[in-house]
Each structure stands twice: as C-alpha cells, then as structure tokens.
Amino acid sequence: MFTSADEVLKFIKDEDVKFVDIRFTDLPGVQQHFNVPAKTVDADFFVNGQLFDGSSIRGFQGIAESDMQLIPDVTTAFIDPFRVEKTLALNFSIVNPRTGEPYHRDPRGIAERAEAYLASTGIADTAFFAPEAEFYVFDNVQFESSPQGAFYKLDSIEAPWNSGREEAGGNLGNKTPFKGGYFPVAPVDHQADLRDAMCLNLDEVGLEVERSHHEVGAAGQAEINYKFTTLVHAADDLQKFKYVIKNTALEYGTSRCGATASRCSTTRRATPACPTSPAGTSAVCSSTPPPSWPSPTRR
C-alpha cells in the first residue's frame, strides 16, 4: 500500500484518517496494540517511533529496563475495516532504545535477522512461506479453571452430536458427519456466506485470497488460503489473517479458534436477529438453521 513515510503522511491527510494503530507481537505470538491520534503523526514518528513499557508484555523486559522502542514498517499499513473511526494500522519492529539494536525477543525482529542470515550464507536470497491457515467456527465456547473444578465445552450448529437435539421449530438435520466436512455443499455447509465475508475482508486489507472451503472437521472447521510471500511479510500476513477472521466471526455472533492461534476469541456482541426468530433473539439461526448466518451490521 505504501513505500515511504511521505506516502503515509499524505494518505492520512487526504483520507482524513483519525487514528494510527500501533501493532507488535509478543513472545508467545499474540499481537498487541495501542493507538495515537493521526494528527500527531509526523516525519519523526517514522524515525524514532514510539516508546512502550516492555515489563508489562509477557516474556519481555524486567521493570528496571522496561522502556522499549517501536519502529514502523510503512509497507504493512492498511485501513482497519472493523474500527468505527477511520484507523490506519501498521506493524512495528522493536528496538532497544539504550543500544539502538533490534530487540532479541521480538518475533518480527527474529524473522528479519533470519532473512538477513539466509542472504549472507549465499544459499539463497529469498525464502517464501505460505501458512495453511485452518480454523474452527463455534457457536458457543465455555471454559473454566477454578479451585473447585475445570471444564471446557464447545458447540457448533453443524456438529453431529446435535443430530438428536430438540430445536425450536424442529431439528432440520443437515449436520456434518464426523470427519465429513470436506466438503459438502449447503445446507450441510452452514459457513459459506461467513467464509465469503471473511474473504472479502481479507481482500480489503490486502491479502490475495486463492480459495476457501469447509475442512474435514465436523464442528465448523474451515480453511482459507492466500498467496505466499517472504518470511517477515508471511508472519505479518498471518497476524492480519487471524485479526480479520476473528473479527468477522465476531460480527456474525460466532467464535473462531485457529490451530495456529495461541488463543480463541469468545466474546459475543449484539448482531442482527435471525430472520426466523423474534426480534432481539440470537443472531445465530440455530433454531431453524439456514445454509448460512445472516449478514452482520458494522458498528
């Protein structure tokens, strides 16, 4: 989208961007962020970056040397399609402000050094990576770990264990057999419209989607493939992919948990009511399941 700081500054002004979202990845691989008003972003922002408290990030610094520095990569910028105010998101690499050296525990910095090492060996100058990004879509996720007990419970409208469930209006069947998700058409496939929405959002943020389909897993497994790229950008793209998939699922009132993700988003928010249900009821049409979820309304 951009190749220079000047292009970013011009875009912020011309497109009336309100916020710049600053993103980096912690040691376990979870993307973190904070934002700044776009009107405060100037040329110095791209040279000296932003400071943050590394002692509050898992696996980073102790309190005595907590100040860390974030330096933006302008090539990673994209407009966040899920924010109410127009927000430009960028990925940042982490630098030790006391030495000016790349931070040794920054996953992005490690990938940058790996690429530089490969080039230095003469074996190759480029290595391409293409994650096979698979995930599950759940209609309900419950878990607890407490002094008196522990449990987890997952559910999906597609799951074969719901074939005998009493459902309002009658159980219409159309459940996916165990290991039978690859890949019948609707109405067995309940996720086609949701995957379409995910693909459109991925395209909007710059990922080149190649195909999407239901996967083997009966309880809502899906796969969306996108084009390969070099190591650092492949890692950036996977973080972007997870962000888009989880937030699109959230808009549809479901939960997405990925095999490559370190955690699963389980928060639900108000979304449009099911066309076959009274107003104000669940947006997930689990009582009389259609082939897909209703279209969401953006906040």
CSV table of C-alpha atoms in Angstrom, one decimal:
chain,number,residue,atom,x,y,z
A,1,MET,CA,0.0,0.0,0.0
A,2,PHE,CA,2.9,2.4,0.8
A,3,THR,CA,6.6,2.5,0.2
A,4,SER,CA,7.6,5.7,2.1
A,5,ALA,CA,6.7,7.8,5.2
A,6,ASP,CA,5.7,10.6,2.9
A,7,GLU,CA,3.1,8.5,1.2
A,8,VAL,CA,1.6,7.5,4.6
A,9,LEU,CA,1.5,11.1,5.8
A,10,LYS,CA,-0.2,12.2,2.5
A,11,PHE,CA,-2.7,9.4,2.8
A,12,ILE,CA,-3.5,10.3,6.4
A,13,LYS,CA,-4.2,13.9,5.4
A,14,ASP,CA,-6.0,13.2,2.1
A,15,GLU,CA,-8.2,10.4,3.6
A,16,ASP,CA,-8.9,12.2,6.9
A,17,VAL,CA,-7.6,9.2,8.9
A,18,LYS,CA,-8.4,9.7,12.6
A,19,PHE,CA,-6.1,7.2,14.4
A,20,VAL,CA,-3.0,5.2,13.7
A,21,ASP,CA,-3.0,1.8,15.3
A,22,ILE,CA,0.5,0.6,16.5
A,23,ARG,CA,0.8,-3.2,16.4
A,24,PHE,CA,3.6,-5.5,17.5
A,25,THR,CA,3.8,-9.2,18.5
A,26,ASP,CA,4.7,-10.5,22.0
A,27,LEU,CA,6.9,-13.5,22.7
A,28,PRO,CA,4.1,-16.1,22.7
A,29,GLY,CA,2.9,-14.7,19.3
A,30,VAL,CA,-0.1,-12.6,20.3
A,31,GLN,CA,-0.4,-9.3,18.6
A,32,GLN,CA,-0.6,-6.2,20.9
A,33,HIS,CA,-1.7,-2.7,20.0
A,34,PHE,CA,-2.3,0.9,21.1
A,35,ASN,CA,-3.3,3.9,19.0
A,36,VAL,CA,-2.4,7.5,18.7
A,37,PRO,CA,-4.4,10.4,17.1
A,38,ALA,CA,-3.4,10.6,13.4
A,39,LYS,CA,-2.9,14.3,13.7
A,40,THR,CA,0.1,13.8,16.0
A,41,VAL,CA,1.9,11.6,13.4
A,42,ASP,CA,4.7,13.4,11.6
A,43,ALA,CA,8.0,12.6,9.9
A,44,ASP,CA,9.7,12.0,13.3
A,45,PHE,CA,7.2,9.2,14.0
A,46,PHE,CA,8.8,7.1,11.3
A,47,VAL,CA,12.3,7.7,12.5
A,48,ASN,CA,12.1,7.5,16.3
A,49,GLY,CA,8.8,5.6,16.6
A,50,GLN,CA,7.0,5.1,19.9
A,51,LEU,CA,8.1,4.0,23.4
A,52,PHE,CA,6.2,1.5,25.5
A,53,ASP,CA,6.6,-0.4,28.7
A,54,GLY,CA,8.2,-3.7,28.0
A,55,SER,CA,7.8,-5.0,31.5
A,56,SER,CA,4.0,-5.4,31.1
A,57,ILE,CA,4.4,-7.6,28.0
A,58,ARG,CA,4.8,-11.4,28.5
A,59,GLY,CA,8.4,-12.6,28.0
A,60,PHE,CA,9.9,-9.1,27.5
A,61,GLN,CA,11.8,-6.9,29.9
A,62,GLY,CA,12.1,-6.5,33.7
A,63,ILE,CA,10.9,-3.3,35.3
A,64,ALA,CA,14.5,-1.9,35.7
A,65,GLU,CA,14.9,-1.8,31.9
A,66,SER,CA,11.3,-1.6,30.8
A,67,ASP,CA,11.5,1.1,28.2
A,68,MET,CA,11.3,-0.3,24.6
A,69,GLN,CA,11.1,1.4,21.2
A,70,LEU,CA,8.8,0.6,18.3
A,71,ILE,CA,9.8,1.4,14.7
A,72,PRO,CA,7.1,1.3,12.0
A,73,ASP,CA,7.2,-0.7,8.7
A,74,VAL,CA,5.3,1.5,6.3
A,75,THR,CA,4.8,-1.4,3.9
A,76,THR,CA,2.4,-3.1,6.4
A,77,ALA,CA,-0.1,-0.3,6.6
A,78,PHE,CA,-3.8,-1.0,6.0
A,79,ILE,CA,-7.1,0.6,6.9
A,80,ASP,CA,-8.8,-1.4,9.7
A,81,PRO,CA,-12.2,-2.4,8.4
A,82,PHE,CA,-13.6,-3.1,11.9
A,83,ARG,CA,-13.0,0.2,13.6
A,84,VAL,CA,-15.7,2.9,13.8
A,85,GLU,CA,-13.3,5.8,13.2
A,86,LYS,CA,-11.0,5.6,10.2
A,87,THR,CA,-7.9,3.9,11.5
A,88,LEU,CA,-4.6,3.1,9.8
A,89,ALA,CA,-2.9,0.0,11.3
A,90,LEU,CA,0.9,-0.6,11.0
A,91,ASN,CA,3.2,-3.3,12.2
A,92,PHE,CA,6.2,-2.3,14.2
A,93,SER,CA,9.6,-3.9,15.0
A,94,ILE,CA,11.1,-3.5,18.5
A,95,VAL,CA,14.4,-1.8,19.2
A,96,ASN,CA,16.3,-1.5,22.5
A,97,PRO,CA,16.4,2.3,22.9
A,98,ARG,CA,19.5,2.1,25.1
A,99,THR,CA,21.6,0.5,22.4
A,100,GLY,CA,19.7,1.1,19.2
A,101,GLU,CA,19.9,-2.7,18.4
A,102,PRO,CA,17.0,-4.8,17.4
A,103,TYR,CA,15.3,-6.4,20.4
A,104,HIS,CA,16.4,-10.0,20.7
A,105,ARG,CA,12.9,-11.2,21.9
A,106,ASP,CA,10.9,-9.5,19.2
A,107,PRO,CA,9.4,-12.3,17.0
A,108,ARG,CA,9.4,-9.9,14.0
A,109,GLY,CA,13.0,-8.9,14.6
A,110,ILE,CA,14.0,-12.6,14.8
A,111,ALA,CA,12.4,-13.2,11.4
A,112,GLU,CA,14.2,-10.1,9.9
A,113,ARG,CA,17.5,-11.5,11.2
A,114,ALA,CA,16.8,-14.9,9.8
A,115,GLU,CA,16.2,-13.5,6.4
A,116,ALA,CA,19.4,-11.5,6.6
A,117,TYR,CA,21.3,-14.6,7.7
A,118,LEU,CA,19.9,-16.6,4.7
A,119,ALA,CA,21.1,-13.9,2.3
A,120,SER,CA,24.6,-13.8,4.0
A,121,THR,CA,25.1,-17.6,3.5
A,122,GLY,CA,24.8,-17.4,-0.3
A,123,ILE,CA,22.4,-20.4,-0.2
A,124,ALA,CA,19.6,-18.2,-1.4
A,125,ASP,CA,18.5,-14.6,-1.3
A,126,THR,CA,14.7,-15.3,-0.8
A,127,ALA,CA,12.6,-17.8,1.0
A,128,PHE,CA,8.8,-18.0,0.5
A,129,PHE,CA,6.3,-19.1,3.1
A,130,ALA,CA,2.6,-19.9,2.8
A,131,PRO,CA,0.8,-20.8,6.0
A,132,GLU,CA,-2.1,-23.3,5.6
A,133,ALA,CA,-4.5,-21.2,7.7
A,134,GLU,CA,-7.2,-23.5,9.1
A,135,PHE,CA,-9.6,-22.7,11.9
A,136,TYR,CA,-12.9,-23.7,13.6
A,137,VAL,CA,-16.0,-21.6,13.9
A,138,PHE,CA,-18.0,-22.3,17.1
A,139,ASP,CA,-21.5,-21.1,18.1
A,140,ASN,CA,-20.7,-21.5,21.8
A,141,VAL,CA,-17.4,-21.7,23.8
A,142,GLN,CA,-17.4,-22.2,27.6
A,143,PHE,CA,-14.4,-23.0,29.8
A,144,GLU,CA,-13.4,-22.6,33.4
A,145,SER,CA,-10.4,-23.5,35.5
A,146,SER,CA,-11.1,-22.8,39.2
A,147,PRO,CA,-10.2,-24.3,42.6
A,148,GLN,CA,-13.3,-26.5,42.6
A,149,GLY,CA,-13.1,-27.8,39.1
A,150,ALA,CA,-12.3,-27.4,35.5
A,151,PHE,CA,-14.1,-27.9,32.2
A,152,TYR,CA,-14.4,-26.8,28.6
A,153,LYS,CA,-17.4,-27.1,26.3
A,154,LEU,CA,-17.7,-26.3,22.6
A,155,ASP,CA,-20.7,-26.3,20.3
A,156,SER,CA,-21.5,-25.8,16.6
A,157,ILE,CA,-24.8,-25.8,14.7
A,158,GLU,CA,-23.0,-28.3,12.3
A,159,ALA,CA,-21.8,-30.7,14.9
A,160,PRO,CA,-23.0,-34.3,14.5
A,161,TRP,CA,-23.6,-34.6,18.3
A,162,ASN,CA,-26.6,-32.2,17.7
A,163,SER,CA,-28.4,-34.6,15.4
A,164,GLY,CA,-30.8,-35.6,18.2
A,165,ARG,CA,-31.1,-32.2,19.8
A,166,GLU,CA,-34.5,-30.7,20.4
A,167,GLU,CA,-34.6,-27.4,18.4
A,168,ALA,CA,-37.4,-24.8,18.2
A,169,GLY,CA,-39.3,-25.4,15.0
A,170,GLY,CA,-37.9,-28.9,14.7
A,171,ASN,CA,-34.4,-30.2,14.1
A,172,LEU,CA,-33.9,-29.9,10.3
A,173,GLY,CA,-30.8,-32.2,10.4
A,174,ASN,CA,-28.1,-31.0,8.0
A,175,LYS,CA,-25.4,-31.9,10.5
A,176,THR,CA,-21.8,-32.7,9.3
A,177,PRO,CA,-20.8,-36.3,10.0
A,178,PHE,CA,-17.6,-36.9,11.9
A,179,LYS,CA,-14.6,-36.2,9.5
A,180,GLY,CA,-17.2,-35.5,6.8
A,181,GLY,CA,-16.7,-31.8,6.4
A,182,TYR,CA,-14.5,-32.0,3.2
A,183,PHE,CA,-16.6,-30.5,1.6
A,184,PRO,CA,-20.4,-31.0,1.0
A,185,VAL,CA,-22.4,-28.1,-0.3
A,186,ALA,CA,-25.1,-26.3,1.7
A,187,PRO,CA,-27.2,-26.9,3.7
A,188,VAL,CA,-24.7,-29.2,5.3
A,189,ASP,CA,-22.1,-26.4,4.9
A,190,HIS,CA,-23.5,-23.7,7.1
A,191,GLN,CA,-20.5,-21.4,6.7
A,192,ALA,CA,-20.4,-20.5,3.0
A,193,ASP,CA,-21.6,-16.9,3.5
A,194,LEU,CA,-19.5,-16.4,6.6
A,195,ARG,CA,-16.4,-17.5,4.7
A,196,ASP,CA,-17.3,-15.2,1.8
A,197,ALA,CA,-17.5,-12.3,4.2
A,198,MET,CA,-14.1,-13.3,5.6
A,199,CYS,CA,-12.6,-13.5,2.1
A,200,LEU,CA,-13.9,-10.0,1.2
A,201,ASN,CA,-12.5,-8.5,4.4
A,202,LEU,CA,-9.1,-10.2,3.8
A,203,ASP,CA,-9.1,-8.8,0.3
A,204,GLU,CA,-9.9,-5.3,1.7
A,205,VAL,CA,-6.8,-5.4,3.9
A,206,GLY,CA,-4.5,-6.6,1.1
A,207,LEU,CA,-4.4,-10.4,1.3
A,208,GLU,CA,-4.7,-12.1,-2.0
A,209,VAL,CA,-7.2,-15.0,-1.3
A,210,GLU,CA,-6.8,-18.1,-3.5
A,211,ARG,CA,-9.6,-20.3,-2.3
A,212,SER,CA,-11.8,-21.0,0.7
A,213,HIS,CA,-13.7,-24.2,1.7
A,214,HIS,CA,-15.0,-26.2,4.6
A,215,GLU,CA,-12.5,-28.6,6.1
A,216,VAL,CA,-12.7,-32.2,7.3
A,217,GLY,CA,-13.6,-31.3,10.9
A,218,ALA,CA,-17.3,-31.7,11.6
A,219,ALA,CA,-17.8,-29.0,14.2
A,220,GLY,CA,-17.2,-26.0,11.9
A,221,GLN,CA,-13.6,-26.4,10.5
A,222,ALA,CA,-12.7,-24.1,7.7
A,223,GLU,CA,-9.7,-23.2,5.5
A,224,ILE,CA,-8.9,-20.0,3.6
A,225,ASN,CA,-5.7,-20.0,1.5
A,226,TYR,CA,-3.9,-16.8,0.5
A,227,LYS,CA,-0.8,-16.0,-1.5
A,228,PHE,CA,2.7,-16.8,-0.2
A,229,THR,CA,5.3,-14.2,0.5
A,230,THR,CA,8.7,-13.8,2.2
A,231,LEU,CA,9.2,-14.7,5.9
A,232,VAL,CA,8.6,-11.4,7.6
A,233,HIS,CA,5.7,-10.5,5.5
A,234,ALA,CA,4.2,-14.0,5.7
A,235,ALA,CA,4.3,-13.6,9.5
A,236,ASP,CA,2.7,-10.2,9.2
A,237,ASP,CA,0.0,-11.6,6.9
A,238,LEU,CA,-0.8,-14.4,9.3
A,239,GLN,CA,-1.3,-12.0,12.2
A,240,LYS,CA,-3.5,-9.9,9.9
A,241,PHE,CA,-5.4,-13.0,8.8
A,242,LYS,CA,-6.2,-14.0,12.4
A,243,TYR,CA,-7.3,-10.5,13.2
A,244,VAL,CA,-9.7,-10.4,10.2
A,245,ILE,CA,-11.1,-14.0,10.7
A,246,LYS,CA,-11.8,-13.5,14.4
A,247,ASN,CA,-13.4,-10.1,14.0
A,248,THR,CA,-15.5,-11.2,11.1
A,249,ALA,CA,-16.7,-14.2,13.1
A,250,LEU,CA,-17.4,-11.8,16.0
A,251,GLU,CA,-19.7,-9.7,13.7
A,252,TYR,CA,-21.6,-12.8,12.9
A,253,GLY,CA,-22.0,-13.7,16.5
A,254,THR,CA,-19.7,-16.8,16.4
A,255,SER,CA,-16.3,-17.7,17.7
A,256,ARG,CA,-13.2,-18.6,15.8
A,257,CYS,CA,-10.3,-20.7,17.2
A,258,GLY,CA,-7.4,-21.4,15.0
A,259,ALA,CA,-4.8,-24.2,15.1
A,260,THR,CA,-2.1,-21.6,14.5
A,261,ALA,CA,-3.5,-19.2,17.0
A,262,SER,CA,-2.5,-19.1,20.6
A,263,ARG,CA,-6.0,-18.4,21.9
A,264,CYS,CA,-9.6,-18.3,20.8
A,265,SER,CA,-11.8,-15.2,20.8
A,266,THR,CA,-15.0,-15.9,22.6
A,267,THR,CA,-16.6,-12.5,23.1
A,268,ARG,CA,-20.1,-12.1,21.6
A,269,ARG,CA,-21.8,-8.8,20.8
A,270,ALA,CA,-25.2,-7.8,19.6
A,271,THR,CA,-25.8,-8.6,15.9
A,272,PRO,CA,-28.9,-8.7,13.7
A,273,ALA,CA,-31.7,-11.1,14.8
A,274,CYS,CA,-32.2,-14.3,12.9
A,275,PRO,CA,-34.9,-13.8,10.2
A,276,THR,CA,-36.8,-16.8,11.5
A,277,SER,CA,-36.7,-15.7,15.2
A,278,PRO,CA,-38.3,-12.9,17.1
A,279,ALA,CA,-36.5,-9.5,17.1
A,280,GLY,CA,-33.8,-9.3,19.7
A,281,THR,CA,-33.0,-13.1,19.8
A,282,SER,CA,-29.7,-14.6,18.9
A,283,ALA,CA,-28.2,-13.6,15.6
A,284,VAL,CA,-27.1,-17.2,15.0
A,285,CYS,CA,-30.0,-19.1,13.5
A,286,SER,CA,-29.6,-22.2,15.5
A,287,SER,CA,-33.3,-23.0,16.0
A,288,THR,CA,-34.1,-23.5,12.3
A,289,PRO,CA,-30.7,-23.4,10.7
A,290,PRO,CA,-30.3,-21.8,7.2
A,291,PRO,CA,-27.3,-22.5,5.0
A,292,SER,CA,-25.5,-19.5,6.4
A,293,TRP,CA,-25.5,-16.8,9.1
A,294,PRO,CA,-27.3,-13.5,8.5
A,295,SER,CA,-25.2,-10.6,7.3
A,296,PRO,CA,-23.8,-8.5,10.1
A,297,THR,CA,-24.1,-4.8,10.8
A,298,ARG,CA,-20.9,-3.0,11.3
A,299,ARG,CA,-20.5,-0.8,14.4
